[in-house]
C-alpha positions as a Markdown table, in Angstrom:
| # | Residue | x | y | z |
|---|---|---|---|---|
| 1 | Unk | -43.5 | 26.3 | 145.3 |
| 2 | Unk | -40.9 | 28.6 | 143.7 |
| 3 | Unk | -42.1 | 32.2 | 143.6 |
| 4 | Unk | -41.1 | 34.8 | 141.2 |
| 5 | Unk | -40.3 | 38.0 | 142.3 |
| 6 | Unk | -40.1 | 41.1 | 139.3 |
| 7 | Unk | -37.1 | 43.5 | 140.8 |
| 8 | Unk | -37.2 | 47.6 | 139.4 |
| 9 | Unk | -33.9 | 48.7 | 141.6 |
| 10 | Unk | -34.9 | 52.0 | 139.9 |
| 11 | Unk | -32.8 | 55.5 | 140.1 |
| 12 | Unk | -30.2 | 56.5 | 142.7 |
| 13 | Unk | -29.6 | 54.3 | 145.6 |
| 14 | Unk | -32.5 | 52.2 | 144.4 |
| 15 | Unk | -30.7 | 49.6 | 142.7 |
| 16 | Unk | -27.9 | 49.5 | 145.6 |
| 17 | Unk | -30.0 | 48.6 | 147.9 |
| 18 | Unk | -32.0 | 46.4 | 146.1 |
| 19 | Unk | -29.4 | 44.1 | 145.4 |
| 20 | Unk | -28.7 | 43.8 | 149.2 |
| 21 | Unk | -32.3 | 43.0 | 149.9 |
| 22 | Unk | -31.8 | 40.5 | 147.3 |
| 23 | Unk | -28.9 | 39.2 | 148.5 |
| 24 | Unk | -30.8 | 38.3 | 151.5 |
| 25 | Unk | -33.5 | 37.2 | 150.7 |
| 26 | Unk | -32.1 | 34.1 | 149.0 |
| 27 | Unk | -30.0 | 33.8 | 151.5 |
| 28 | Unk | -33.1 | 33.4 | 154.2 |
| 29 | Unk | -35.3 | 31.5 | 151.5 |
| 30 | Unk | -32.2 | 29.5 | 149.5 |
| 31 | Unk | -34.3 | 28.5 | 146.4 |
| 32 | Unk | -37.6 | 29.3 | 147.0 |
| 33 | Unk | -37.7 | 32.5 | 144.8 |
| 34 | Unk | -37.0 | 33.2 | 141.3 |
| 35 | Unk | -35.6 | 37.0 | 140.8 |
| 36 | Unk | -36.1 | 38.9 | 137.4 |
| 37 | Unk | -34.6 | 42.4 | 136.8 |
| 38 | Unk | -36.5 | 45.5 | 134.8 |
| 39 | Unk | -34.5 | 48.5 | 133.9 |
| 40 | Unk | -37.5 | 50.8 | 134.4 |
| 41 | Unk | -36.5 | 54.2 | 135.4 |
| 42 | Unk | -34.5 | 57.2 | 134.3 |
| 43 | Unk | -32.0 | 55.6 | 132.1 |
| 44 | Unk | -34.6 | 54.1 | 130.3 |
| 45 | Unk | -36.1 | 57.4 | 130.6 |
| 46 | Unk | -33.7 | 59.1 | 129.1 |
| 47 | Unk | -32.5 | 56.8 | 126.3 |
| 48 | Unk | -36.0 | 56.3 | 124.5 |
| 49 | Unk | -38.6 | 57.9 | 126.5 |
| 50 | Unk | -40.2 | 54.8 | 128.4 |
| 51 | Unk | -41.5 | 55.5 | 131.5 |
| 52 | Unk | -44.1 | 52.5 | 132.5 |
| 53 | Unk | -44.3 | 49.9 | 129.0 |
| 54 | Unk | -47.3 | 49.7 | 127.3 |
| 55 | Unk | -47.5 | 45.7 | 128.6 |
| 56 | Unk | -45.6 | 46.7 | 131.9 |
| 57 | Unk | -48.7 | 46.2 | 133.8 |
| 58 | Unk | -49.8 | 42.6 | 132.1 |
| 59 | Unk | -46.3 | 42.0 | 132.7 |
| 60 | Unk | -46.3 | 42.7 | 136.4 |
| 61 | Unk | -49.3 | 40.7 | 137.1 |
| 62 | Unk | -47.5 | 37.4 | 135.8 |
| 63 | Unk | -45.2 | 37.5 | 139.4 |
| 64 | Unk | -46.4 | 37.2 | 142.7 |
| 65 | Unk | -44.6 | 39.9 | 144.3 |
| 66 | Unk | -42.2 | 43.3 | 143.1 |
| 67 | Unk | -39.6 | 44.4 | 145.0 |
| 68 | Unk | -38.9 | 48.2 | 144.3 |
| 69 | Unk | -35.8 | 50.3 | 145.4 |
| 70 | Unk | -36.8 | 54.0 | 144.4 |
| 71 | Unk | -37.2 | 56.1 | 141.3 |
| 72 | Unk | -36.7 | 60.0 | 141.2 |
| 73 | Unk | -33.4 | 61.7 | 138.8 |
| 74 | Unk | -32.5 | 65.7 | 138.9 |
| 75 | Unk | -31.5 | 64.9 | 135.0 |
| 76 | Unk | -35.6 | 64.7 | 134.8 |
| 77 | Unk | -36.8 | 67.7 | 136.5 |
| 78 | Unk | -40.2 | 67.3 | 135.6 |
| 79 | Unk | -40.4 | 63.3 | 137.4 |
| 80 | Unk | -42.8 | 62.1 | 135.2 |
| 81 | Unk | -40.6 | 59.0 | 134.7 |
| 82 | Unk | -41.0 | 58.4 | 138.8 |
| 83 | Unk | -44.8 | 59.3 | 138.3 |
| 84 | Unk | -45.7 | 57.6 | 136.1 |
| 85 | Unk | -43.7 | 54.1 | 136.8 |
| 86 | Unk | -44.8 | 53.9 | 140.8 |
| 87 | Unk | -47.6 | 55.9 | 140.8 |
| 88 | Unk | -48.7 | 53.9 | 137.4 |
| 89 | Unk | -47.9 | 50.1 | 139.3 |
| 90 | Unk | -49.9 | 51.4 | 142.5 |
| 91 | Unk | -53.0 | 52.5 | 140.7 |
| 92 | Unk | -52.8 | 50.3 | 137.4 |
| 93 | Unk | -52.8 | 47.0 | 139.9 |
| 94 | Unk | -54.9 | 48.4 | 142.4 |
| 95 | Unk | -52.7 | 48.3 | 145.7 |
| 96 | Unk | -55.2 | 50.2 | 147.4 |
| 97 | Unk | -53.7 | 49.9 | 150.8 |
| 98 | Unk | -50.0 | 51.2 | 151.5 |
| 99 | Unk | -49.0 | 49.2 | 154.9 |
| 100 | Unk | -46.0 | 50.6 | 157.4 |
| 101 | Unk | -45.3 | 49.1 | 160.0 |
| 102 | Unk | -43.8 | 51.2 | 162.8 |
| 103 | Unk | -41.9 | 49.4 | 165.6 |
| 104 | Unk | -38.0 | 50.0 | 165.9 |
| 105 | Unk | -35.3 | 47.2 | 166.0 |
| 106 | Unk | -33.4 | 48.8 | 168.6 |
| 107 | Unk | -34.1 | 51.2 | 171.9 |
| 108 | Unk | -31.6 | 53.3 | 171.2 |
| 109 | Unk | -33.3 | 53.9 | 167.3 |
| 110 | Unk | -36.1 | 55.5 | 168.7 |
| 111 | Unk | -35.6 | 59.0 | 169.4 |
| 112 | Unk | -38.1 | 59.9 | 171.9 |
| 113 | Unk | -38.3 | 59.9 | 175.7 |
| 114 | Unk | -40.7 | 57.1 | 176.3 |
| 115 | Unk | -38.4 | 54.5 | 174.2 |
| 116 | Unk | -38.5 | 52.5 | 171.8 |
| 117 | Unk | -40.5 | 49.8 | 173.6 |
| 118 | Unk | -43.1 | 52.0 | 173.5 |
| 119 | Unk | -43.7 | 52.5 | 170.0 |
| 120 | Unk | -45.5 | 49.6 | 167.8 |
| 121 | Unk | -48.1 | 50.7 | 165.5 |
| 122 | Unk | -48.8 | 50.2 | 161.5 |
| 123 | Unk | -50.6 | 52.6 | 159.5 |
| 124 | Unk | -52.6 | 51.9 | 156.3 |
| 125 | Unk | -52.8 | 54.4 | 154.2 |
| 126 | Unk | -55.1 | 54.7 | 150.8 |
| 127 | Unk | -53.2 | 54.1 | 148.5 |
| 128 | Unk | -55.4 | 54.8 | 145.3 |
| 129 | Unk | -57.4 | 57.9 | 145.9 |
| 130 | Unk | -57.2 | 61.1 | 147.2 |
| 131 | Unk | -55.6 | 64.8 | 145.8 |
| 132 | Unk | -52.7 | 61.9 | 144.0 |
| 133 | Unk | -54.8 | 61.0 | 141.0 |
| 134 | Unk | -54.1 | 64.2 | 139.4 |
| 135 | Unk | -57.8 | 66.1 | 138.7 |
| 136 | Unk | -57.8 | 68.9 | 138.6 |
| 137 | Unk | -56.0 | 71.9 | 136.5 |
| 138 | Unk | -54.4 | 75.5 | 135.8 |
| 139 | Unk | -56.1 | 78.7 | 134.9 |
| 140 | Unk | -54.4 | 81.1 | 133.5 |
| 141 | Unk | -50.5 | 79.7 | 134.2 |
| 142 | Unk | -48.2 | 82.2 | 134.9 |
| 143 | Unk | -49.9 | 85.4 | 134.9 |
| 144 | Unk | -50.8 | 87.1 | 138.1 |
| 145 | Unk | -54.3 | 85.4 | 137.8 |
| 146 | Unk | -53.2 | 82.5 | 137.3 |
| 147 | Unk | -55.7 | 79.5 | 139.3 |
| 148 | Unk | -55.0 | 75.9 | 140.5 |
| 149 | Unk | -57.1 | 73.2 | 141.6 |
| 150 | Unk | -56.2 | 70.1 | 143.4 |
| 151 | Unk | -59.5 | 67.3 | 143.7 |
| 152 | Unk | -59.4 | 64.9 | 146.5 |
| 153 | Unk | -61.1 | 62.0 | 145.3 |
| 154 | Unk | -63.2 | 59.7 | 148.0 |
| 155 | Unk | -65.3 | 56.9 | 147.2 |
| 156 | Unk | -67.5 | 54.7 | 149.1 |
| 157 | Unk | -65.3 | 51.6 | 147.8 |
| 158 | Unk | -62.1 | 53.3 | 148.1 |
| 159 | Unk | -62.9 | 54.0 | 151.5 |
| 160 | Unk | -65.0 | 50.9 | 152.9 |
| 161 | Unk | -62.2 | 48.5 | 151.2 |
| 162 | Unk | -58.9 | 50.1 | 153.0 |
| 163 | Unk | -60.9 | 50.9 | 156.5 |
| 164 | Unk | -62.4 | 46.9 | 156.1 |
| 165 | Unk | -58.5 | 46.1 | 155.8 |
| 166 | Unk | -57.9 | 47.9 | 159.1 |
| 167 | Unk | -60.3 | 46.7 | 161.0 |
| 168 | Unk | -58.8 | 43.3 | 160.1 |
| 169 | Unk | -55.5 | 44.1 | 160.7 |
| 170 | Unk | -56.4 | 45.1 | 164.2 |
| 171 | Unk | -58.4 | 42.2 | 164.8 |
| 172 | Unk | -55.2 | 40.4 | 164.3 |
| 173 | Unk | -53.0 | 42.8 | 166.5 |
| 174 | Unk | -53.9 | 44.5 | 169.9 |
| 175 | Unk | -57.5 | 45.4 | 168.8 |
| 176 | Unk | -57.3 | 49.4 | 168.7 |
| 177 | Unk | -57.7 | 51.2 | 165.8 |
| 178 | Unk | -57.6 | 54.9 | 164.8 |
| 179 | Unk | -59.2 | 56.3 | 161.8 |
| 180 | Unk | -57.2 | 59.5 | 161.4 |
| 181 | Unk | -59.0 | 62.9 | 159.2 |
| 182 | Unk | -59.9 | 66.1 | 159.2 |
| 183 | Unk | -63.5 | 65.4 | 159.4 |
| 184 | Unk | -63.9 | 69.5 | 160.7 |
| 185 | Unk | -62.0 | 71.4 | 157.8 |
| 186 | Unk | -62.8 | 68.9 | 155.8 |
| 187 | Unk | -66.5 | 67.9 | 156.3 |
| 188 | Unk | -67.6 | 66.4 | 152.2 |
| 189 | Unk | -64.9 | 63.9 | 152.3 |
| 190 | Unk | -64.6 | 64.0 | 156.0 |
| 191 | Unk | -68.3 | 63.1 | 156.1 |
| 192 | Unk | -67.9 | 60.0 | 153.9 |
| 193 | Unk | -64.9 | 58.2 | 155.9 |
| 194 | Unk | -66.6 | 58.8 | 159.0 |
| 195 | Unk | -70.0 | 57.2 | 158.2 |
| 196 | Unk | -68.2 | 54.7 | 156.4 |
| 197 | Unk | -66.2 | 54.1 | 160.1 |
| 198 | Unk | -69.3 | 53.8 | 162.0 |
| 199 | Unk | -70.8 | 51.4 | 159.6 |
| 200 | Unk | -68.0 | 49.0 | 160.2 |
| 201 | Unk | -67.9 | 49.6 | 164.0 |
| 202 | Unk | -71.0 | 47.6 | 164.1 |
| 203 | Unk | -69.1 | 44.7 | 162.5 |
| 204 | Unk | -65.8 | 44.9 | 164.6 |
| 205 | Unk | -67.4 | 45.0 | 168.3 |
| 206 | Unk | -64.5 | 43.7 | 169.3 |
| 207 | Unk | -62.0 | 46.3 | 168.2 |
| 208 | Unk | -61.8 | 49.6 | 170.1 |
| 209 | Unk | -62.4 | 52.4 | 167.1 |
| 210 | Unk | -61.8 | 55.9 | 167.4 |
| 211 | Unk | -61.6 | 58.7 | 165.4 |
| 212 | Unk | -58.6 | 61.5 | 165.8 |
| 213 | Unk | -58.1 | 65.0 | 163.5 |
| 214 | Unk | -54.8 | 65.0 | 161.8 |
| 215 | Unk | -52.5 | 67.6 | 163.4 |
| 216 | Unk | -53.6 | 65.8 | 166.9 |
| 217 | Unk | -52.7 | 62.8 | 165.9 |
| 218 | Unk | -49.2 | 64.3 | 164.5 |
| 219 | Unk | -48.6 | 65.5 | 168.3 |
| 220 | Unk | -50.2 | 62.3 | 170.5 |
| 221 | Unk | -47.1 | 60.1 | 167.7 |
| 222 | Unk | -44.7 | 61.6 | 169.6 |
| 223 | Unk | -46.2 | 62.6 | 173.1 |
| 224 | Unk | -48.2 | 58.9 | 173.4 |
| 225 | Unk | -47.2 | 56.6 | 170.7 |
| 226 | Unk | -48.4 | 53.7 | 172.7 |
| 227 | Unk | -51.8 | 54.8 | 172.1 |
| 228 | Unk | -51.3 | 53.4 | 168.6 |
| 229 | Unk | -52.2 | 50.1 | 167.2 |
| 230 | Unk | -53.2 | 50.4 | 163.9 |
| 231 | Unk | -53.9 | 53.7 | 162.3 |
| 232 | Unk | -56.1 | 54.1 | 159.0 |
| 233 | Unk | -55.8 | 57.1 | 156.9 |
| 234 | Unk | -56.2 | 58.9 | 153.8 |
| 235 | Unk | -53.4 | 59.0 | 150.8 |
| 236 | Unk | -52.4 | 62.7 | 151.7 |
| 237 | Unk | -52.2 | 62.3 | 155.4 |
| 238 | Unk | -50.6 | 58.9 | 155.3 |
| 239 | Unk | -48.2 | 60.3 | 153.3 |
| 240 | Unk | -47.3 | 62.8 | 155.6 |
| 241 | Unk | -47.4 | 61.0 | 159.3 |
| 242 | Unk | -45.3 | 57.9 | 157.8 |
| 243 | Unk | -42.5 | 60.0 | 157.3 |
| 244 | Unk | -43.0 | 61.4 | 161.1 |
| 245 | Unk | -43.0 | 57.7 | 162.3 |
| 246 | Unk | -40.2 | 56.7 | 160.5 |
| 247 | Unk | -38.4 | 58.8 | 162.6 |
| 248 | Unk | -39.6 | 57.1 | 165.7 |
| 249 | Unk | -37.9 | 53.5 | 164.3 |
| 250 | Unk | -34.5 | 55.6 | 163.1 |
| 251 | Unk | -35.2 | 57.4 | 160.3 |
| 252 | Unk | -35.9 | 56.8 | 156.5 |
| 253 | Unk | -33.5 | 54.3 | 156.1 |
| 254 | Unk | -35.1 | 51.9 | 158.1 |
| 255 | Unk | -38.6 | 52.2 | 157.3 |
| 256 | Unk | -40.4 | 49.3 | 155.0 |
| 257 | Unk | -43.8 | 49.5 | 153.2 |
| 258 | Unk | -45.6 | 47.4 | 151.4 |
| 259 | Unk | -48.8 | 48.1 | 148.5 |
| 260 | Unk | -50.9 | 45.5 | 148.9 |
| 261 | Unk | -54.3 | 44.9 | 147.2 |
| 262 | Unk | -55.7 | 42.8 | 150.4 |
| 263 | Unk | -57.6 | 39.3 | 149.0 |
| 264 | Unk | -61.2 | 38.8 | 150.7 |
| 265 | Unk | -64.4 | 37.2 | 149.5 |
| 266 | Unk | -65.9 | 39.1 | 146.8 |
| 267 | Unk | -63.2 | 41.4 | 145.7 |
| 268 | Unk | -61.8 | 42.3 | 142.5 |
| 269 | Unk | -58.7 | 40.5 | 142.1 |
| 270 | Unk | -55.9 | 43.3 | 142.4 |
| 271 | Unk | -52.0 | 42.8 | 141.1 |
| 272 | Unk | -48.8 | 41.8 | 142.9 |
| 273 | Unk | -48.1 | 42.9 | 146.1 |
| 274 | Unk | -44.8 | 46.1 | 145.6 |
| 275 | Unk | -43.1 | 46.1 | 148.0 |
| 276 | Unk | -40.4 | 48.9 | 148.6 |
| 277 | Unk | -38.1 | 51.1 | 151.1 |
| 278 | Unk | -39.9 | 54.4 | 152.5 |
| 279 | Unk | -36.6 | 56.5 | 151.2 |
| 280 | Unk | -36.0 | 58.1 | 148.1 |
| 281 | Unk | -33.7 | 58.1 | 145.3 |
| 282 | Unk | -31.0 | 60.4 | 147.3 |
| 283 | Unk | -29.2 | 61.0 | 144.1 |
| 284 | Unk | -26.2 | 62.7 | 146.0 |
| 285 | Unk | -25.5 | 58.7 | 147.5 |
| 286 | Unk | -25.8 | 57.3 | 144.3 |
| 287 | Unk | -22.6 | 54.7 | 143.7 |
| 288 | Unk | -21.0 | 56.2 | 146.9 |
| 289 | Unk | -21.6 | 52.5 | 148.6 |
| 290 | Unk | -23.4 | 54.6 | 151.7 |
| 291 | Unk | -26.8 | 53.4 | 151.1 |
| 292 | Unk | -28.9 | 52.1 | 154.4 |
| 293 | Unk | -29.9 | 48.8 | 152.6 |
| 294 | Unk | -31.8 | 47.7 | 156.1 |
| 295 | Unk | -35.1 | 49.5 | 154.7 |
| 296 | Unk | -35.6 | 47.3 | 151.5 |
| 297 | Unk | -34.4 | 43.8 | 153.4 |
| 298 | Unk | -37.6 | 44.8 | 156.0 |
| 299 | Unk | -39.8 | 45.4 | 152.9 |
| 300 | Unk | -38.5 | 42.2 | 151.6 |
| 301 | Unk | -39.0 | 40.6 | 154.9 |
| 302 | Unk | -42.5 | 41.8 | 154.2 |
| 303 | Unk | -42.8 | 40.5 | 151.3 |
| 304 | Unk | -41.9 | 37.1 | 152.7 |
| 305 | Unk | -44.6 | 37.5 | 155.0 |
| 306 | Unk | -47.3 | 38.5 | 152.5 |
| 307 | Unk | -46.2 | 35.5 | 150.3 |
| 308 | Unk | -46.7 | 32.9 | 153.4 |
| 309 | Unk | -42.9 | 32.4 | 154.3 |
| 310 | Unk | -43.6 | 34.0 | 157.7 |
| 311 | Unk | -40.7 | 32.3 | 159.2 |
| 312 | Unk | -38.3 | 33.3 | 156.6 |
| 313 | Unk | -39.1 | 36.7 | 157.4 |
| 314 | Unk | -39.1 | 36.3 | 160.7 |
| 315 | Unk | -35.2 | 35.0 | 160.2 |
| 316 | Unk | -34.2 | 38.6 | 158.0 |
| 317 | Unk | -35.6 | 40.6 | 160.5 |
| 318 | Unk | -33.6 | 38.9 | 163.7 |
| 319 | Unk | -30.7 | 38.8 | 161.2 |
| 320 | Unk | -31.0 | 42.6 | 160.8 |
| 321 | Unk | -31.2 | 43.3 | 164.1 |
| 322 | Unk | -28.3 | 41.6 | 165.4 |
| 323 | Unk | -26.0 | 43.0 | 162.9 |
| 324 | Unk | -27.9 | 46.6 | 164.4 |
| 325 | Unk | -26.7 | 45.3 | 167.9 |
| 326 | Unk | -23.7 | 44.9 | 166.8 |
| 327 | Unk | -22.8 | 48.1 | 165.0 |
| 328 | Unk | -23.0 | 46.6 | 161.6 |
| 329 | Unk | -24.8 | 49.3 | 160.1 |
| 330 | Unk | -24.6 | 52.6 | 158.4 |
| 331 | Unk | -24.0 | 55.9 | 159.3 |
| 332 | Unk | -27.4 | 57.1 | 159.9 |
| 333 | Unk | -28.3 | 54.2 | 162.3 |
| 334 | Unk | -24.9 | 55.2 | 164.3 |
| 335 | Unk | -22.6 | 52.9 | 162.3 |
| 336 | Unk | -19.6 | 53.2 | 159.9 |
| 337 | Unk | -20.5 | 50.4 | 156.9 |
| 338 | Unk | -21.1 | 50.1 | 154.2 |
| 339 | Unk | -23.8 | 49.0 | 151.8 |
| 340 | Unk | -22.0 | 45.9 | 150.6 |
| 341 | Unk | -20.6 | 45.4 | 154.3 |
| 342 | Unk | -24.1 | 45.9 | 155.9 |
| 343 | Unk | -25.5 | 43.6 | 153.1 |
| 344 | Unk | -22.4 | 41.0 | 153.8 |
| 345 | Unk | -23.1 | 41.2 | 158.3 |
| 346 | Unk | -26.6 | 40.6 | 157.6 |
| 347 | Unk | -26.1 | 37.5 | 155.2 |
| 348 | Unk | -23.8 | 36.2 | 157.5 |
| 349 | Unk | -26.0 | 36.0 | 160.0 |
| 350 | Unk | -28.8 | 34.1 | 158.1 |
């Protein structure tokens, strides 16, 4: 069954690198998916004031998957365009669980001691709650009294639903999980993911679950990284600790994530699965042809993945690492390419 894929290449680099995930993918999966391009982001932005379309979300829900490059423009200082497109997508379809895997290609990516061998771990991060669904407010803006307040939003079903996701996803792996917090600073929402944890314990006997504080599990990600398995967070901290792991599998450009909102009996349906680079815009590359596409073809190899072509992805991410291997690669990886050149070694390899 042909799929169809919606494609938002975005601001920046976005679009750049999109087109070599692309590229790749029907190279891997030759006919099986059906691409269709929205101009969503600052352009748009900028020439009539769209951010996220009225229908954009019914829209959306008509493909099985989005591939995303990256939105974010300095010509819109305020990124509401950004905001309001990703942040709209993730909380309007309900991808309530934000999925990284953290395992480099290559030995000589990883920049700690132990090696790369050692480091293999996804974390899952909450992807629809938390201090980014903007409650809260100013008092007073721009006098010397001037108050702000930040909520961190934490419901029971926020929480049981991404947490029930990790368990699973550990089942599936090595069996460890970690439910990372800051249960003692805290305690109200610290309180609620915690009892929620022990709850599901009791239903995973045979996953080994423990709980870690934040800025410990920030150290043990670089002291012990083979400690981790799969690693369960909230939006805020996931936030934060995937951009530390990224650098354990060579940095931003080769990180992949996927939003997911995880099928089980008796759940809501959600939207499409958006699937998208861990980078930003970078602005500064933009049209310079220096773009590490490798991030996006991994998110797309994800995407594969989620949409049951497991050996198609399987085939992009062998493809990707031999043209690593082989120097075929951009300069932040330790190569001299290209964008189009990466995107060309890797196609020729599939």
């Amino acid at each position: 069954m042909r799929r169809n894929i919606a494609v938002i290449g975005g601001d920046g680099i976005g679009p750049e690198v999109v087109a070599g995930a692309q590229a790749v993918l029907e190279t891997a999966a030759p006919g099986a998916l059906r691409f269709t391009a929205f101009d969503w982001g600052a352009e748009r932005f900028l020439r009539d004031g769209v951010t996220l379309p009225a229908d954009g979300l019914a829209t959306m829900r008509q493909f099985d998957a989005i591939l995303f490059g990256a939105v974010g423009d300095p010509r819109v200082p305020s990124n509401r365009h950004a905001a309001e497109i990703l942040l709209g997508m993730r909380f309007g379809l309900d991808l309530y669980a934000n999925v990284r895997p953290v395992r480099p290609l290559l030995e000589r990516l990883c920049p700690l001691k132990v090696g790369g061998g050692k480091v293999d771990f996804v974390v899952v991060r909450e992807n629809t709650e938390g201090p980014y669904v903007s409650m809260g407010g100013r008092f007073k803006p721009g006098s010397g009294d001037e108050v702000a307040t930040e909520t961190d939003i934490n419901t029971y079903r926020g929480v049981e639903r991404v947490q029930r996701y990790a368990f699973e996803l550990a089942r599936g792996r090595r069996r460890r999980l970690h439910l990372v917090d800051k249960a003692n600073a805290l305690i109200h929402a610290g309180a609620l993911w915690r009892r929620v944890f022990a709850e599901l314990q009791s239903q995973f006997p045979d996953v080994t679950a423990r709980a870690m504080f934040v800025d410990a599990a920030a150290m043990q990600m670089v002291r012990e990284p083979e400690q981790f398995d799969v690693i369960v967070t909230n939006n805020l901290f996931g936030d934060i600790l995937t951009d530390l792991a990224a650098a354990l599998q060579g940095g931003l450009g080769m990180a992949a994530s996927g939003n997911l909102h995880p099928q089980r009996e008796g759940a809501a349906p959600g939207g499409p699965g958006l699937f998208e680079p861990v980078h930003g815009s970078a602005p500064a590359l933009a049209g310079k042809d220096q773009a590490n596409p490798m991030g996006a073809m991994l998110s797309g190899a994800m995407m594969l993945d989620q949409l049951g072509m497991t050996a198609e992805a399987k085939r992009v991410e062998q493809a990707v690492t031999a043209a690593l291997a082989a120097g075929e690669c951009t300069a932040d990886v330790g190569g001299t390419m290209g964008t189009r050149a990466v995107t060309e070694a890797v196609v020729r390899r599939l």
